Protein backbone atom coordinates (compact mmCIF):
# COMPACT_ATOMS: atom_id res chain seq x y z
CA UNK A 1 31.84 9.80 7.93
CA UNK A 2 28.61 8.99 9.38
CA UNK A 3 26.89 5.71 10.23
CA UNK A 4 27.52 2.66 8.68
CA UNK A 5 25.25 1.56 5.70
CA UNK A 6 22.99 -1.76 6.54
CA UNK A 7 22.80 -4.42 3.96
CA UNK A 8 19.32 -6.17 4.58
CA UNK A 9 18.15 -9.51 2.91
CA UNK A 10 14.04 -9.48 3.21
CA UNK A 11 12.06 -12.92 3.43
CA UNK A 12 9.03 -12.87 2.17
CA UNK A 13 7.40 -15.50 3.84
CA UNK A 14 4.03 -17.52 3.20
CA UNK A 15 2.92 -20.15 5.29
CA UNK A 16 6.55 -21.02 6.62
CA UNK A 17 8.67 -21.09 3.41
CA UNK A 18 10.11 -17.97 1.57
CA UNK A 19 8.68 -16.61 -1.63
CA UNK A 20 9.65 -14.11 -4.13
CA UNK A 21 7.67 -12.75 -7.12
CA UNK A 22 7.85 -9.52 -9.55
CA UNK A 23 5.21 -6.90 -8.40
CA UNK A 24 4.14 -9.72 -5.87
CA UNK A 25 2.58 -11.80 -8.47
CA UNK A 26 3.60 -15.23 -9.61
CA UNK A 27 5.41 -16.18 -6.27
CA UNK A 28 7.95 -18.80 -6.50
CA UNK A 29 9.31 -20.93 -3.56
CA UNK A 30 13.16 -19.92 -2.38
CA UNK A 31 13.39 -22.02 0.51
CA UNK A 32 13.48 -22.57 4.47
CA UNK A 33 13.50 -18.87 6.25
CA UNK A 34 15.72 -20.16 8.84
CA UNK A 35 18.22 -21.72 6.50
CA UNK A 36 18.08 -18.49 4.46
CA UNK A 37 18.28 -16.42 7.64
CA UNK A 38 21.60 -18.78 8.68
CA UNK A 39 22.99 -18.03 5.40
CA UNK A 40 22.62 -14.35 4.97
CA UNK A 41 24.30 -14.10 8.36
CA UNK A 42 26.98 -16.19 7.98
CA UNK A 43 27.51 -13.88 4.49
CA UNK A 44 27.55 -10.55 7.00
CA UNK A 45 24.03 -9.12 6.83
CA UNK A 46 23.35 -6.42 8.92
CA UNK A 47 19.75 -7.39 9.47
CA UNK A 48 17.24 -9.48 8.53
CA UNK A 49 13.47 -8.39 7.30
CA UNK A 50 10.82 -11.32 7.71
CA UNK A 51 7.47 -10.08 5.50
CA UNK A 52 4.77 -12.42 6.39
CA UNK A 53 2.49 -12.17 3.54
CA UNK A 54 -0.01 -15.07 4.68
CA UNK A 55 -1.18 -13.53 7.70
CA UNK A 56 -4.25 -15.99 8.15
CA UNK A 57 -4.12 -16.96 11.64
CA UNK A 58 -2.51 -20.14 10.72
CA UNK A 59 0.11 -18.33 9.18
CA UNK A 60 0.52 -16.30 12.12
CA UNK A 61 1.12 -19.15 14.16
CA UNK A 62 3.82 -20.74 11.93
CA UNK A 63 5.45 -17.34 11.86
CA UNK A 64 5.76 -16.95 15.57
CA UNK A 65 7.57 -20.31 15.40
CA UNK A 66 9.68 -19.16 12.77
CA UNK A 67 10.96 -15.91 14.44
CA UNK A 68 11.69 -17.84 17.51
CA UNK A 69 13.59 -20.23 15.42
CA UNK A 70 15.54 -18.13 13.63
CA UNK A 71 16.14 -15.55 16.80
CA UNK A 72 18.09 -19.11 18.16
CA UNK A 73 20.19 -19.26 14.96
CA UNK A 74 21.18 -15.67 13.85
CA UNK A 75 22.46 -12.97 16.06
CA UNK A 76 21.65 -9.93 13.75
CA UNK A 77 18.74 -7.47 14.31
CA UNK A 78 15.37 -9.22 12.81
CA UNK A 79 12.25 -7.21 11.83
CA UNK A 80 9.11 -8.82 11.25
CA UNK A 81 6.17 -7.29 9.37
CA UNK A 82 2.99 -8.26 8.16
CA UNK A 83 -0.48 -8.39 9.85
CA UNK A 84 0.50 -6.24 12.67
CA UNK A 85 -2.70 -4.18 13.95
CA UNK A 86 -1.62 -2.98 17.35
CA UNK A 87 0.30 -3.38 20.80
CA UNK A 88 -0.54 -6.98 21.04
CA UNK A 89 1.13 -8.04 17.83
CA UNK A 90 4.07 -6.12 18.76
CA UNK A 91 4.16 -7.71 21.84
CA UNK A 92 4.06 -11.17 20.50
CA UNK A 93 6.93 -10.39 18.29
CA UNK A 94 8.99 -9.24 20.15
CA UNK A 95 8.46 -12.10 23.04
CA UNK A 96 9.35 -14.81 19.82
CA UNK A 97 12.41 -13.15 19.42
CA UNK A 98 11.88 -10.14 17.10
CA UNK A 99 13.74 -6.62 17.65
CA UNK A 100 11.66 -4.41 15.29
CA UNK A 101 8.06 -4.65 14.29
CA UNK A 102 6.99 -3.37 10.64
CA UNK A 103 3.58 -1.66 10.43
CA UNK A 104 2.19 -1.26 6.92
CA UNK A 105 -1.72 -1.76 6.71
CA UNK A 106 -2.35 -1.31 10.16
CA UNK A 107 -1.09 2.12 10.67
CA UNK A 108 -3.01 3.22 7.71
CA UNK A 109 -6.24 1.85 9.08
CA UNK A 110 -5.43 3.44 12.60
CA UNK A 111 -2.51 5.93 12.67
CA UNK A 112 -2.80 5.72 16.37
CA UNK A 113 -1.12 2.26 16.63
CA UNK A 114 2.48 4.29 15.88
CA UNK A 115 1.63 6.38 19.09
CA UNK A 116 0.79 3.06 20.94
CA UNK A 117 3.64 1.13 19.61
CA UNK A 118 6.22 3.48 20.17
CA UNK A 119 4.83 4.91 23.66
CA UNK A 120 4.74 1.18 25.38
CA UNK A 121 8.10 -0.33 23.31
CA UNK A 122 10.15 2.87 21.92
CA UNK A 123 10.75 4.53 18.75
CA UNK A 124 13.33 1.90 18.12
CA UNK A 125 10.94 -0.67 17.61
CA UNK A 126 8.41 0.90 15.06
CA UNK A 127 9.54 0.49 11.51
CA UNK A 128 6.76 2.49 9.24
CA UNK A 129 6.74 -0.20 6.22
CA UNK A 130 4.99 1.24 3.17
CA UNK A 131 4.28 -0.15 -0.14
CA UNK A 132 4.23 3.30 -2.18
CA UNK A 133 4.06 4.12 -6.23
CA UNK A 134 4.12 6.72 -8.62
CA UNK A 135 0.41 8.17 -8.68
CA UNK A 136 0.06 11.59 -10.23
CA UNK A 137 -3.20 12.73 -8.30
CA UNK A 138 -1.09 13.13 -4.88
CA UNK A 139 0.92 16.43 -4.42
CA UNK A 140 4.55 14.79 -4.46
CA UNK A 141 3.76 12.52 -6.98
CA UNK A 142 3.80 9.32 -4.98
CA UNK A 143 0.67 7.56 -3.36
CA UNK A 144 0.64 4.73 -0.62
CA UNK A 145 -0.90 1.10 -1.90
CA UNK A 146 -2.03 -1.45 0.29
CA UNK A 147 -3.11 -5.18 -0.77
CA UNK A 148 0.03 -5.80 -2.51
CA UNK A 149 0.29 -2.61 -4.04
CA UNK A 150 -3.10 -3.39 -5.68
CA UNK A 151 -5.30 -0.46 -4.12
CA UNK A 152 -4.68 3.36 -3.65
CA UNK A 153 -4.61 4.21 0.13
CA UNK A 154 -5.27 7.88 -1.21
CA UNK A 155 -2.07 8.70 1.17
CA UNK A 156 0.44 11.22 -0.08
CA UNK A 157 3.62 8.59 0.62
CA UNK A 158 5.80 11.51 1.52
CA UNK A 159 3.43 13.37 4.23
CA UNK A 160 2.17 9.88 5.17
CA UNK A 161 6.17 9.46 6.08
CA UNK A 162 6.49 12.61 8.17
CA UNK A 163 3.24 11.87 9.93
CA UNK A 164 4.45 8.27 10.86
CA UNK A 165 7.81 9.75 12.08
CA UNK A 166 6.05 12.21 13.88
CA UNK A 167 3.85 9.71 15.69
CA UNK A 168 6.94 7.60 16.94
CA UNK A 169 8.31 5.71 13.59
CA UNK A 170 11.82 5.31 14.42
CA UNK A 171 12.88 3.82 10.85
CA UNK A 172 11.13 4.06 7.25
CA UNK A 173 10.88 0.89 5.00
CA UNK A 174 10.40 2.50 2.04
CA UNK A 175 9.19 -0.19 -1.02
CA UNK A 176 8.43 0.93 -4.41
CA UNK A 177 5.94 -0.94 -5.97
CA UNK A 178 6.91 0.01 -9.88
CA UNK A 179 10.06 -1.39 -9.24
CA UNK A 180 9.81 -4.46 -7.03
CA UNK A 181 11.19 -7.33 -8.01
CA UNK A 182 11.92 -5.70 -11.59
CA UNK A 183 15.48 -5.58 -10.88
CA UNK A 184 15.72 -2.32 -12.88
CA UNK A 185 17.06 -0.14 -9.97
CA UNK A 186 15.66 1.70 -6.71
CA UNK A 187 13.66 4.44 -7.31
CA UNK A 188 16.27 7.33 -6.02
CA UNK A 189 13.70 10.73 -6.93
CA UNK A 190 11.12 8.59 -4.32
CA UNK A 191 14.20 7.70 -1.43
CA UNK A 192 15.36 11.85 -1.99
CA UNK A 193 11.83 12.78 -1.23
CA UNK A 194 11.51 10.95 1.57
CA UNK A 195 14.93 11.80 3.02
CA UNK A 196 14.22 15.71 2.53
CA UNK A 197 11.23 15.17 5.09
CA UNK A 198 12.61 12.92 7.88
CA UNK A 199 15.19 12.57 10.20
CA UNK A 200 15.04 9.03 10.98
CA UNK A 201 16.71 5.80 8.89
CA UNK A 202 14.98 5.31 5.34
CA UNK A 203 15.56 1.69 4.14
CA UNK A 204 15.47 1.52 0.17
CA UNK A 205 13.56 -1.23 -1.15
CA UNK A 206 12.02 -2.48 -4.44
CA UNK A 207 13.86 -2.84 -7.73
CA UNK A 208 17.97 -3.77 -6.97
CA UNK A 209 19.39 -5.72 -9.38
CA UNK A 210 23.07 -4.74 -9.57
CA UNK A 211 26.05 -3.49 -6.84
CA UNK A 212 25.68 -0.01 -8.70
CA UNK A 213 21.63 0.09 -7.86
CA UNK A 214 22.76 -0.15 -4.08
CA UNK A 215 25.30 2.97 -4.57
CA UNK A 216 23.04 5.00 -6.19
CA UNK A 217 20.48 4.21 -3.46
CA UNK A 218 23.01 5.24 -0.80
CA UNK A 219 23.75 8.36 -2.87
CA UNK A 220 20.14 9.63 -3.28
CA UNK A 221 20.12 9.15 0.99
CA UNK A 222 19.12 5.98 1.77
CA UNK A 223 20.33 4.92 5.32
CA UNK A 224 20.24 0.90 4.65
CA UNK A 225 19.61 -0.89 1.47
CA UNK A 226 17.09 -3.75 1.13
CA UNK A 227 16.78 -6.62 -1.36
CA UNK A 228 15.05 -10.16 -1.89
CA UNK A 229 15.58 -11.44 -5.12
CA UNK A 230 19.28 -11.04 -5.80
CA UNK A 231 19.85 -12.74 -2.74
CA UNK A 232 17.86 -15.68 -2.76
CA UNK A 233 18.72 -16.40 -6.31
CA UNK A 234 22.35 -16.00 -6.00
CA UNK A 235 22.99 -12.94 -8.43
CA UNK A 236 24.42 -10.92 -5.74
CA UNK A 237 26.42 -11.77 -1.92
CA UNK A 238 26.28 -9.23 0.99
CA UNK A 239 29.96 -9.07 0.44
CA UNK A 240 29.73 -7.44 -2.95
CA UNK A 241 27.33 -4.84 -2.17
CA UNK A 242 29.42 -3.73 1.17
CA UNK A 243 32.33 -4.05 -1.41
CA UNK A 244 30.92 -1.55 -3.82
CA UNK A 245 29.72 0.58 -1.44
CA UNK A 246 33.14 0.78 0.79
CA UNK A 247 34.59 1.59 -3.09
CA UNK A 248 32.20 4.04 -3.38
CA UNK A 249 33.04 5.92 -0.28
CA UNK A 250 30.35 4.58 2.08
CA UNK A 251 31.25 3.40 5.31
CA UNK A 252 30.26 -0.37 5.78
CA UNK A 253 30.41 -2.53 8.71
């Protein structure tokens, strides 16, 4: 067997509260991040991901404080993303208690940021977070978006994953904007396409609705599965997903 599949709840944080919408719109309050993190830790989550979607400077200070409170409460790896531009942001997040840092727009704007962060802190710290969607004009049929999926970055998503890994990204957090919050299932073709060009772990995100969806994502090549809505609103538990994965023959922790 290979490495165990990781199950990762994702918390989208806005001004210190967890929120969730569909395709990044109509955000609803889903609770206190530290309390939710503690709950997921007790449920058996392998890791947690925080995405700070407020990104104002005031929101940023709130995030550092929240990361510290979470790291003191929950003892599983913590990935934090949102508004990360370079080495200084990563340094502050790691000091606050993050284990890994997600970089998205900051890497699109200045790809060298990936080299710099990996060079200073190691590949294992750098998670390329990308919001991708089907885009007819791109060679692979998948394009990269920014601004919560509203703008095309003019990049081919599959080529961008390959470049990011060449530059030092140690993991890919692959979020399907077409599927985000829909609970219709992961974009399996996109997972397969990324899997075929990178040798680092791929985290599938966007669209989880049933246990079978998580199994399908792992069959398509995901090393980890990430979800928000199904956890926040109690549709599924971490244990149910692990049970389903184990039943399908995957190793879980």
